[in-house]
């Protein structure tokens, strides 16, 4: 082990607050409750599980969601908004999104009273940034991480947090430090400084060699040498490939200055600078990026037209029922859809697109156009290597430990064709949460802490102020069960495969998606009968964890 960088969980003083927060019987077993501690209105979360008490920070480290409204699992509490999980004993983040842990506090029980002892600094700082190990010059091992998306970012952090003290080289084509890409489609004007995940100083504290604007040209998997675009050759002992994806486009539109794809902050700024109040804005694609961009920029332009090949938006990911209601929402705002259509001609002059001709012959005026029709995996640099690529989706084949067919080389995030827990399926899912989890898992594998995938896919979107959350894996579902009022955006949609519920989408029904994710994570299942009228949420059997909200 190398020396540890600064312990950011400690403050300028060690003032300790001791306070009786409740009686032993005030919280039911498998229940949780918030309590104020100290004199500044700060809150902690106290959990009673298996008749043992735990105390942790009350807010999720990702977006500050109140954890008391989340889902309680075996030894963890799960965020109601985006599904991040925190260990009840340590406060460590175990599933994502977000990068930081939350504070944990000492709890004691005497004479029926529950007392919490906590450092004042920890109470006042809801995020715990775990310190990074420094490099040990005597450790001659070299690890390489490729890509600075959520998978690569979490991998380098986890390696140093878990005590890896060899050389750590991080290669990325990006110009910036890692940032939250999920913000771009919701706010094209986002500045890098406002959405950075970490600072330069943070990575320097762990002796991480970050190479910006550098790509990997090729890999010799036998000699384990990476050849970089800056002409450097690095011999490595282990590697994590998280090179992500590139948005699909076509050569016929690349010549137009007002046609864009969206992946980087540079892309977002170019699009934003092209928009104006008299602009006719055309979006090709009806999945997350296309729909989020259409919603977030509707008020900035004269018109928004959305073109899709299916009959409703989100049909592949969320199904017809939600897709139809989302379309109605967009149309109520004035967005015009052209569904079951394709583009047959791009018309323009002097490198500027002016019109788009659709398969039904209609021509749309287009001052700015975004193509959001999917992505392709960034695996070109693996040509000639021994690493196996899936012939169907172009992703890197990995096992349940994210290892490729080449020992010591791992892959994760969008670029990996990985097992989907708890199913028997494998896929490449473009989820921020799952990619971050892959980064953590890969780091553990690289240092010999073999850990299989055990994360339920969880994603979300926000459209015109309406949030949709999803957990599970619904490929191949046969029908849906809808509880609630979808018309007024308060509903739970259960995706059924035969009699089994395989996924859940919720609108205005937090924390049901988080609870379902926790149910699957614990190895349990849900059937149609239990889902009717959301009966499973109120059952107090051993098959369902009961929480107090």
Coordinates of C-alpha atoms in Angstrom, one line a residue:
X1 CA 0.0 0.0 0.0
X2 CA 1.2 3.5 -0.7
X3 CA 0.7 6.5 1.5
X4 CA -2.7 8.1 1.7
X5 CA -3.4 11.6 0.3
X6 CA -5.4 14.0 2.5
X7 CA -8.3 12.6 4.5
X8 CA -11.1 14.8 3.2
X9 CA -13.6 13.3 5.6
X10 CA -12.0 15.2 8.5
X11 CA -12.5 18.9 9.2
X12 CA -10.5 21.6 10.9
X13 CA -11.6 20.4 14.3
X14 CA -12.8 17.2 15.9
X15 CA -15.8 18.5 17.8
X16 CA -18.1 15.7 18.6
X17 CA -21.8 16.0 19.1
X18 CA -23.6 13.3 21.2
X19 CA -27.3 13.3 21.2
X20 CA -30.2 11.0 22.1
X21 CA -32.3 11.1 19.0
X22 CA -35.2 8.7 19.8
X23 CA -36.4 5.8 21.9
X24 CA -35.5 2.3 20.8
X25 CA -39.1 1.5 20.0
X26 CA -39.8 4.7 18.0
X27 CA -38.5 3.1 14.8
X28 CA -39.9 -0.3 13.6
X29 CA -37.6 -3.1 12.6
X30 CA -36.6 -2.5 8.9
X31 CA -37.6 1.2 9.3
X32 CA -35.9 4.5 9.0
X33 CA -36.4 8.0 10.2
X34 CA -34.7 11.5 10.0
X35 CA -33.7 13.4 13.1
X36 CA -32.2 16.8 13.5
X37 CA -28.8 16.8 15.3
X38 CA -26.9 19.7 16.7
X39 CA -28.2 23.3 16.6
X40 CA -27.9 24.1 12.9
X41 CA -30.9 22.2 11.5
X42 CA -28.7 19.4 10.0
X43 CA -30.3 16.0 9.8
X44 CA -29.1 12.4 9.9
X45 CA -30.9 9.2 8.9
X46 CA -31.3 6.5 11.6
X47 CA -32.1 3.0 10.4
X48 CA -33.2 0.0 12.4
X49 CA -32.5 -3.3 10.6
X50 CA -32.4 -6.8 12.2
X51 CA -32.9 -4.9 15.5
X52 CA -29.6 -3.1 15.0
X53 CA -29.3 0.7 14.7
X54 CA -27.3 2.6 12.0
X55 CA -26.9 6.3 11.4
X56 CA -25.7 7.9 8.1
X57 CA -26.1 11.2 6.3
X58 CA -29.6 12.0 5.3
X59 CA -29.0 13.1 1.7
X60 CA -27.9 11.2 -1.4
X61 CA -24.4 12.5 -2.5
X62 CA -25.6 12.7 -6.1
X63 CA -28.4 15.3 -6.1
X64 CA -29.3 15.6 -2.5
X65 CA -32.4 13.4 -2.5
X66 CA -33.8 12.6 1.0
X67 CA -32.8 9.0 1.6
X68 CA -35.6 8.5 4.1
X69 CA -37.9 8.5 1.1
X70 CA -35.8 5.8 -0.6
X71 CA -35.7 2.0 -0.4
X72 CA -34.1 0.1 2.4
X73 CA -32.3 -3.1 1.4
X74 CA -30.1 -5.6 3.2
X75 CA -27.4 -3.4 4.7
X76 CA -28.0 -0.5 2.2
X77 CA -30.3 2.5 1.6
X78 CA -31.1 3.4 -2.0
X79 CA -31.8 6.8 -3.3
X80 CA -35.5 7.4 -4.4
X81 CA -34.6 9.5 -7.4
X82 CA -31.7 7.8 -9.3
X83 CA -31.1 4.6 -7.4
X84 CA -27.6 5.2 -5.8
X85 CA -26.9 2.9 -2.9
X86 CA -25.1 3.5 0.4
X87 CA -23.7 1.1 2.9
X88 CA -25.5 1.5 6.3
X89 CA -22.4 0.7 8.3
X90 CA -19.8 2.8 6.5
X91 CA -21.7 5.2 4.3
X92 CA -19.7 4.0 1.3
X93 CA -21.4 4.3 -2.1
X94 CA -22.0 0.9 -3.5
X95 CA -24.1 1.6 -6.6
X96 CA -24.5 4.8 -8.6
X97 CA -24.9 7.5 -10.0
X98 CA -22.7 10.0 -8.1
X99 CA -19.1 9.4 -7.0
X100 CA -19.1 10.2 -3.3
X101 CA -20.0 8.4 -0.1
X102 CA -22.0 9.8 2.7
X103 CA -21.0 10.1 6.4
X104 CA -21.7 7.4 8.9
X105 CA -22.0 7.9 12.6
X106 CA -21.6 5.8 15.8
X107 CA -24.8 4.6 17.4
X108 CA -25.3 3.2 20.9
X109 CA -28.4 2.0 22.7
X110 CA -28.7 2.3 26.5
X111 CA -31.8 2.2 28.7
X112 CA -34.0 2.2 25.7
X113 CA -32.5 5.4 24.3
X114 CA -30.8 5.6 20.9
X115 CA -27.7 7.9 21.0
X116 CA -25.7 9.1 18.0
X117 CA -22.1 10.4 18.3
X118 CA -20.9 12.4 15.3
X119 CA -18.2 14.8 14.4
X120 CA -19.6 18.2 13.7
X121 CA -17.7 18.5 10.5
X122 CA -19.2 15.2 9.1
X123 CA -22.7 16.4 10.1
X124 CA -22.3 19.6 8.2
X125 CA -20.7 18.0 5.0
X126 CA -23.1 15.5 3.4
X127 CA -20.5 14.2 0.9
X128 CA -17.5 12.1 1.8
X129 CA -14.7 12.2 -0.8
X130 CA -12.7 9.1 0.0
X131 CA -8.9 9.8 -0.1
X132 CA -6.6 8.4 -2.9
X133 CA -3.5 6.3 -2.4
X134 CA -0.3 7.9 -3.6
X135 CA 2.0 6.1 -6.0
X136 CA 4.7 4.0 -4.6
X137 CA 7.8 4.2 -6.9
X138 CA 8.8 0.6 -5.8
X139 CA 5.6 -0.8 -7.3
X140 CA 6.6 -1.5 -10.9
X141 CA 3.1 -2.4 -12.1
X142 CA 1.3 -0.2 -14.7
X143 CA -2.5 0.0 -15.2
X144 CA -4.1 1.8 -18.1
X145 CA -7.6 3.1 -18.2
X146 CA -9.0 4.2 -21.5
X147 CA -11.9 6.7 -21.6
X148 CA -13.1 9.5 -19.2
X149 CA -16.8 8.8 -19.2
X150 CA -18.5 7.5 -16.0
X151 CA -16.8 4.0 -16.2
X152 CA -13.3 5.3 -16.7
X153 CA -13.7 8.0 -14.1
X154 CA -15.0 5.6 -11.4
X155 CA -12.3 3.0 -12.3
X156 CA -9.3 5.3 -11.7
X157 CA -10.8 6.6 -8.4
X158 CA -11.6 3.2 -7.1
X159 CA -8.2 1.8 -8.0
X160 CA -6.6 4.5 -5.8
X161 CA -9.2 4.4 -3.1
X162 CA -8.7 0.6 -2.8
X163 CA -5.0 1.0 -2.3
X164 CA -3.5 0.4 -5.8
X165 CA -0.2 2.3 -5.7
X166 CA 1.5 1.4 -9.0
X167 CA 1.6 3.6 -12.0
X168 CA -1.9 4.6 -13.2
X169 CA -2.2 6.1 -16.7
X170 CA -5.6 7.5 -17.8
X171 CA -6.0 8.1 -21.6
X172 CA -8.9 10.2 -23.0
X173 CA -9.6 12.0 -26.3
X174 CA -11.5 14.6 -24.3
X175 CA -10.2 18.1 -23.9
X176 CA -11.7 18.5 -20.4
X177 CA -11.5 16.8 -17.1
X178 CA -14.4 14.3 -16.7
X179 CA -17.8 16.0 -16.6
X180 CA -21.5 15.0 -16.3
X181 CA -22.5 14.3 -19.8
X182 CA -26.1 13.8 -18.8
X183 CA -26.5 17.5 -18.3
X184 CA -25.7 18.4 -21.9
X185 CA -28.9 17.3 -23.5
X186 CA -30.9 19.2 -20.8
X187 CA -28.7 22.3 -20.9
X188 CA -26.7 22.9 -24.1
X189 CA -25.1 26.0 -22.6
X190 CA -23.5 24.1 -19.6
X191 CA -20.0 25.3 -18.9
X192 CA -17.4 22.7 -18.2
X193 CA -16.5 24.3 -14.9
X194 CA -20.0 23.8 -13.6
X195 CA -20.4 20.2 -14.5
X196 CA -16.9 18.8 -13.8
X197 CA -16.9 15.7 -11.6
X198 CA -13.5 16.4 -10.0
X199 CA -10.7 18.9 -10.0
X200 CA -7.2 18.7 -11.3
X201 CA -6.0 18.8 -7.7
X202 CA -8.0 15.7 -6.9
X203 CA -6.4 13.6 -9.5
X204 CA -3.0 15.0 -8.8
X205 CA -3.4 13.9 -5.1
X206 CA -3.5 10.3 -6.3
X207 CA -0.6 10.6 -8.8
X208 CA -3.0 9.8 -11.7
X209 CA -1.4 10.5 -15.1
X210 CA -4.2 12.0 -17.0
X211 CA -3.5 12.3 -20.8
X212 CA -6.1 14.6 -22.4
X213 CA -6.6 14.8 -26.2
X214 CA -4.8 11.5 -26.5
X215 CA -6.2 8.3 -28.1
X216 CA -5.0 4.7 -28.2
X217 CA -4.0 3.8 -31.7
X218 CA -3.6 0.0 -31.2
X219 CA -2.9 -2.6 -28.5
X220 CA -0.5 -5.5 -28.7
X221 CA -2.4 -7.9 -26.4
X222 CA 0.3 -10.5 -26.4
X223 CA 3.1 -8.2 -25.3
X224 CA 0.6 -6.0 -23.5
X225 CA 1.8 -2.7 -25.1
X226 CA -0.5 0.3 -25.8
X227 CA 0.4 2.5 -28.7
X228 CA -0.8 6.1 -28.2
X229 CA -1.6 8.9 -30.6
X230 CA 1.1 11.0 -29.0
X231 CA 3.7 8.4 -30.2
X232 CA 4.1 7.0 -26.7
X233 CA 4.3 3.2 -26.1
X234 CA 3.2 2.0 -22.6
X235 CA 3.7 -1.5 -21.4
X236 CA 0.9 -2.5 -19.0
X237 CA 0.0 -5.2 -16.6
X238 CA -3.8 -4.6 -16.6
X239 CA -6.1 -2.4 -18.7
X240 CA -9.7 -1.2 -18.5
X241 CA -11.3 -0.2 -21.8
X242 CA -14.2 2.3 -21.4
X243 CA -13.9 4.1 -24.7
X244 CA -17.6 4.5 -25.0
X245 CA -19.5 5.3 -28.2
X246 CA -19.7 7.9 -31.0
X247 CA -23.0 9.2 -32.3
X248 CA -24.0 7.9 -35.7
X249 CA -24.0 10.3 -38.6
X250 CA -23.7 10.0 -42.4
X251 CA -21.2 11.4 -44.8
X252 CA -23.9 13.2 -46.8
X253 CA -24.6 15.5 -43.8
X254 CA -21.1 16.0 -42.5
X255 CA -20.5 18.7 -45.0
X256 CA -23.2 20.9 -43.5
X257 CA -22.2 23.4 -40.7
X258 CA -25.6 23.4 -39.1
X259 CA -26.1 19.6 -38.7
X260 CA -24.9 18.3 -35.4
X261 CA -24.6 15.2 -33.2
X262 CA -24.3 15.6 -29.4
X263 CA -21.7 13.8 -27.2
X264 CA -19.2 16.4 -26.0
X265 CA -19.4 19.8 -24.4
X266 CA -18.0 21.3 -27.6
X267 CA -20.9 19.7 -29.5
X268 CA -23.4 21.2 -27.0
X269 CA -21.9 24.7 -27.3
X270 CA -21.9 24.6 -31.1
X271 CA -25.6 23.7 -31.1
X272 CA -26.5 26.3 -28.5
X273 CA -24.7 29.0 -30.4
X274 CA -26.6 28.1 -33.6
X275 CA -30.1 28.5 -32.0
X276 CA -32.1 31.7 -32.2
X277 CA -35.7 32.8 -31.8
X278 CA -36.3 32.6 -35.6
X279 CA -34.7 29.2 -35.9
X280 CA -36.5 26.1 -37.3
X281 CA -35.1 23.3 -35.3
X282 CA -35.2 19.7 -36.5
X283 CA -34.4 16.7 -34.3
X284 CA -33.9 13.3 -35.9
X285 CA -34.4 10.6 -33.4
X286 CA -37.0 10.0 -30.6
X287 CA -35.0 8.4 -27.8
X288 CA -33.4 10.1 -24.8
X289 CA -31.0 12.6 -26.4
X290 CA -33.3 13.7 -29.1
X291 CA -36.3 14.1 -26.9
X292 CA -34.4 15.9 -24.1
X293 CA -32.8 18.3 -26.5
X294 CA -36.2 19.0 -28.1
X295 CA -37.8 19.7 -24.7
X296 CA -35.0 21.8 -23.3
X297 CA -34.7 24.1 -26.3
X298 CA -38.3 24.4 -27.4
X299 CA -38.7 27.9 -25.9
X300 CA -35.5 29.2 -27.6
X301 CA -36.6 28.6 -31.2
X302 CA -39.4 29.3 -33.7
X303 CA -40.4 25.7 -34.2
X304 CA -39.3 22.2 -33.3
X305 CA -39.9 19.2 -35.6
X306 CA -39.1 15.7 -34.4
X307 CA -38.6 12.8 -36.9
X308 CA -38.9 9.2 -35.8
X309 CA -38.9 5.8 -37.5
X310 CA -41.3 4.2 -35.0
X311 CA -44.9 5.3 -34.3
X312 CA -44.3 6.8 -30.9
X313 CA -41.2 8.2 -29.0
X314 CA -39.3 5.9 -26.7
X315 CA -41.0 2.8 -28.1
X316 CA -37.9 0.6 -27.8
X317 CA -36.9 1.6 -24.3
X318 CA -40.2 2.6 -22.6
X319 CA -42.9 1.1 -24.7
X320 CA -46.0 2.4 -26.5
X321 CA -48.0 3.4 -23.5
X322 CA -45.5 5.9 -22.1
X323 CA -44.4 6.9 -25.7
X324 CA -48.0 7.9 -26.6
X325 CA -48.4 10.0 -23.4
X326 CA -45.0 11.7 -23.9
X327 CA -45.9 12.5 -27.5
X328 CA -49.1 14.2 -26.3
X329 CA -47.1 16.2 -23.7
X330 CA -44.8 17.4 -26.4
X331 CA -47.6 18.2 -28.8
X332 CA -49.3 20.2 -26.1
X333 CA -46.3 22.4 -26.0
X334 CA -46.2 22.9 -29.8
X335 CA -43.6 20.3 -30.9
X336 CA -44.5 18.7 -34.2
X337 CA -43.9 15.0 -34.8
X338 CA -43.3 13.1 -38.0
X339 CA -43.4 9.5 -37.0
X340 CA -43.0 6.4 -39.1
X341 CA -40.9 8.5 -41.4
X342 CA -37.3 8.6 -42.6
X343 CA -35.1 11.2 -44.2
X344 CA -34.6 10.6 -47.9
X345 CA -32.8 13.8 -48.8
X346 CA -30.8 16.6 -47.2
X347 CA -31.0 19.8 -49.2
X348 CA -28.6 22.7 -48.7
X349 CA -26.3 25.2 -50.3
X350 CA -22.8 26.5 -49.4
X351 CA -22.3 24.0 -46.6
X352 CA -25.6 25.0 -45.0
X353 CA -28.6 22.7 -44.7
X354 CA -31.8 24.4 -45.6
X355 CA -34.4 21.6 -46.0
X356 CA -35.0 18.0 -45.1
X357 CA -37.1 15.8 -47.3
X358 CA -39.1 13.0 -45.7
X359 CA -40.2 9.6 -47.0
X360 CA -43.7 10.9 -47.5
X361 CA -42.5 13.7 -49.7
X362 CA -42.8 16.5 -47.1
X363 CA -40.0 19.0 -47.0
X364 CA -39.2 20.7 -43.6
X365 CA -37.3 23.9 -43.3
X366 CA -34.2 23.3 -41.2
X367 CA -32.0 26.0 -39.8
X368 CA -30.4 23.7 -37.2
X369 CA -30.6 19.9 -37.2
X370 CA -29.5 17.3 -34.6
X371 CA -29.1 13.7 -35.5
X372 CA -29.8 11.5 -32.5
X373 CA -30.3 8.1 -34.1
X374 CA -28.0 6.0 -32.0
X375 CA -24.2 5.4 -31.6
X376 CA -21.5 3.1 -32.6
X377 CA -18.9 1.6 -30.3
X378 CA -15.4 3.1 -30.2
X379 CA -13.4 -0.1 -30.9
X380 CA -11.5 0.7 -34.1
X381 CA -8.2 0.7 -32.1
X382 CA -8.8 -3.0 -31.3
X383 CA -8.5 -4.1 -34.9
X384 CA -5.7 -6.7 -35.2
X385 CA -5.9 -7.4 -31.5
X386 CA -7.1 -10.7 -30.0
X387 CA -10.0 -9.0 -28.1
X388 CA -13.4 -10.5 -29.1
X389 CA -16.0 -8.1 -30.5
X390 CA -19.7 -9.0 -30.6
X391 CA -20.7 -9.2 -34.3
X392 CA -24.2 -7.9 -33.6
X393 CA -23.8 -4.8 -31.6
X394 CA -20.0 -4.1 -32.1
X395 CA -19.4 -4.2 -28.3
X396 CA -16.5 -5.9 -26.5
X397 CA -17.4 -9.3 -25.1
X398 CA -16.9 -9.6 -21.4
X399 CA -17.8 -12.1 -18.7
X400 CA -19.5 -11.5 -15.3
X401 CA -16.3 -10.0 -14.0
X402 CA -16.0 -7.6 -17.0
X403 CA -12.9 -9.5 -18.2
X404 CA -12.4 -9.9 -22.0
X405 CA -11.1 -13.1 -23.6
X406 CA -7.6 -11.7 -22.9
X407 CA -6.6 -12.1 -19.3
X408 CA -5.9 -8.9 -17.5
X409 CA -7.9 -6.7 -20.0
X410 CA -11.3 -5.6 -18.9
X411 CA -14.0 -3.5 -20.6
X412 CA -17.1 -1.7 -19.3
X413 CA -19.7 1.0 -19.9
X414 CA -21.4 1.4 -23.3
X415 CA -18.5 -0.3 -25.1
X416 CA -19.0 -3.6 -23.3
X417 CA -21.4 -6.4 -24.1
X418 CA -21.9 -7.3 -20.5
X419 CA -24.2 -9.5 -18.4
X420 CA -27.4 -7.8 -17.2
X421 CA -28.2 -8.6 -13.6
X422 CA -30.3 -10.5 -12.6
X423 CA -31.1 -11.9 -16.1
X424 CA -29.3 -14.3 -18.3
X425 CA -29.0 -11.7 -21.1
X426 CA -26.0 -9.7 -22.2
X427 CA -26.2 -6.3 -23.8
X428 CA -24.5 -2.9 -24.2
X429 CA -26.7 -0.5 -22.3
X430 CA -26.0 3.3 -22.5
X431 CA -26.9 4.0 -18.8
X432 CA -24.8 6.4 -16.7
X433 CA -25.5 4.5 -13.6
X434 CA -24.5 1.1 -14.9
X435 CA -21.4 2.5 -16.6
X436 CA -20.2 4.0 -13.3
X437 CA -20.8 0.6 -11.6
X438 CA -18.8 -1.1 -14.2
X439 CA -15.9 1.2 -13.4
X440 CA -16.0 0.3 -9.8
X441 CA -16.2 -3.4 -10.6
X442 CA -13.4 -3.3 -13.1
X443 CA -11.1 -1.6 -10.5
X444 CA -11.8 -4.4 -8.0
X445 CA -11.1 -7.1 -10.5
X446 CA -7.8 -5.4 -11.6
X447 CA -6.5 -5.5 -8.0
X448 CA -7.6 -9.1 -7.5
X449 CA -10.9 -8.5 -5.6
X450 CA -13.0 -10.7 -7.8
X451 CA -16.6 -9.4 -7.7
X452 CA -19.4 -10.5 -10.1
X453 CA -21.9 -8.0 -11.5
X454 CA -24.8 -7.3 -9.2
X455 CA -26.3 -4.1 -10.3
X456 CA -29.9 -3.6 -11.6
X457 CA -30.1 -1.2 -14.6
X458 CA -31.6 2.2 -13.5
X459 CA -32.1 5.2 -15.7
X460 CA -34.2 8.4 -15.8
X461 CA -35.2 11.4 -17.9
X462 CA -36.9 14.7 -17.3
X463 CA -39.1 16.2 -20.0
X464 CA -40.9 19.5 -19.6
X465 CA -40.7 19.1 -15.8
X466 CA -42.0 15.5 -15.9
X467 CA -39.6 12.9 -14.5
X468 CA -39.6 9.3 -15.6
X469 CA -37.6 6.6 -13.8
X470 CA -36.9 3.1 -14.9
X471 CA -35.4 0.0 -13.3
X472 CA -34.9 -3.5 -14.6
X473 CA -34.4 -4.9 -18.1
X474 CA -37.5 -5.1 -20.4
X475 CA -36.1 -6.5 -23.6
X476 CA -38.6 -9.1 -24.8
X477 CA -41.4 -8.2 -22.5
X478 CA -44.8 -9.5 -23.5
X479 CA -47.3 -7.0 -22.0
X480 CA -47.6 -4.2 -19.5
X481 CA -49.7 -3.6 -16.3
X482 CA -50.4 0.1 -15.5
X483 CA -51.4 1.3 -12.1
X484 CA -52.4 4.9 -11.5
X485 CA -53.2 7.7 -13.8
X486 CA -50.9 7.9 -16.8
X487 CA -52.9 10.8 -18.2
X488 CA -52.0 13.0 -15.3
X489 CA -48.4 11.6 -15.0
X490 CA -48.9 9.6 -11.7
X491 CA -48.5 6.0 -12.7
X492 CA -46.4 2.8 -12.4
X493 CA -45.9 0.8 -15.5
X494 CA -44.9 -2.9 -14.9
X495 CA -43.3 -4.7 -17.8
X496 CA -44.3 -8.3 -17.8
X497 CA -42.6 -11.3 -19.3
X498 CA -45.2 -14.0 -18.9
X499 CA -46.2 -13.8 -15.2
X500 CA -42.9 -12.2 -14.1
X501 CA -42.4 -8.4 -13.7
X502 CA -39.0 -7.7 -15.3
X503 CA -38.9 -3.9 -15.2
X504 CA -40.8 -0.9 -13.8
X505 CA -41.2 2.6 -15.1
X506 CA -42.7 5.3 -12.8
X507 CA -43.9 8.8 -13.3
X508 CA -44.7 10.8 -10.2
X509 CA -44.5 7.7 -8.1
X510 CA -41.1 7.8 -6.2
X511 CA -39.6 5.7 -4.8
X512 CA -41.2 2.7 -6.5
X513 CA -38.5 2.3 -9.2
X514 CA -35.9 2.3 -6.5
X515 CA -37.8 -0.2 -4.4
X516 CA -38.1 -2.5 -7.5
X517 CA -34.4 -2.2 -8.2
X518 CA -33.7 -3.2 -4.6
X519 CA -36.1 -6.1 -4.8
X520 CA -34.2 -7.5 -7.9
X521 CA -30.8 -6.8 -6.4
X522 CA -31.7 -8.9 -3.4
X523 CA -32.5 -11.9 -5.6
X524 CA -36.2 -11.7 -5.3
X525 CA -38.9 -11.7 -8.0
X526 CA -42.3 -10.0 -8.5
X527 CA -45.3 -11.5 -10.3
X528 CA -48.4 -10.0 -11.8
X529 CA -50.6 -10.8 -8.9
X530 CA -48.3 -8.9 -6.5
X531 CA -48.1 -6.0 -8.9
X532 CA -51.9 -5.4 -9.2
X533 CA -52.7 -2.2 -7.3
X534 CA -49.1 -2.2 -6.2
X535 CA -49.9 -4.7 -3.5
X536 CA -46.3 -5.8 -3.1
X537 CA -45.4 -2.4 -1.6
X538 CA -47.6 -3.0 1.4
X539 CA -46.9 -6.7 2.0
X540 CA -45.0 -7.4 5.2
X541 CA -43.7 -10.8 4.2
X542 CA -40.1 -11.9 4.2
X543 CA -40.1 -11.5 0.4
X544 CA -40.4 -7.7 0.7
X545 CA -38.3 -5.3 2.7
X546 CA -40.6 -3.0 4.7
X547 CA -39.6 0.7 4.9
X548 CA -41.0 3.6 6.8
X549 CA -41.3 6.6 4.5

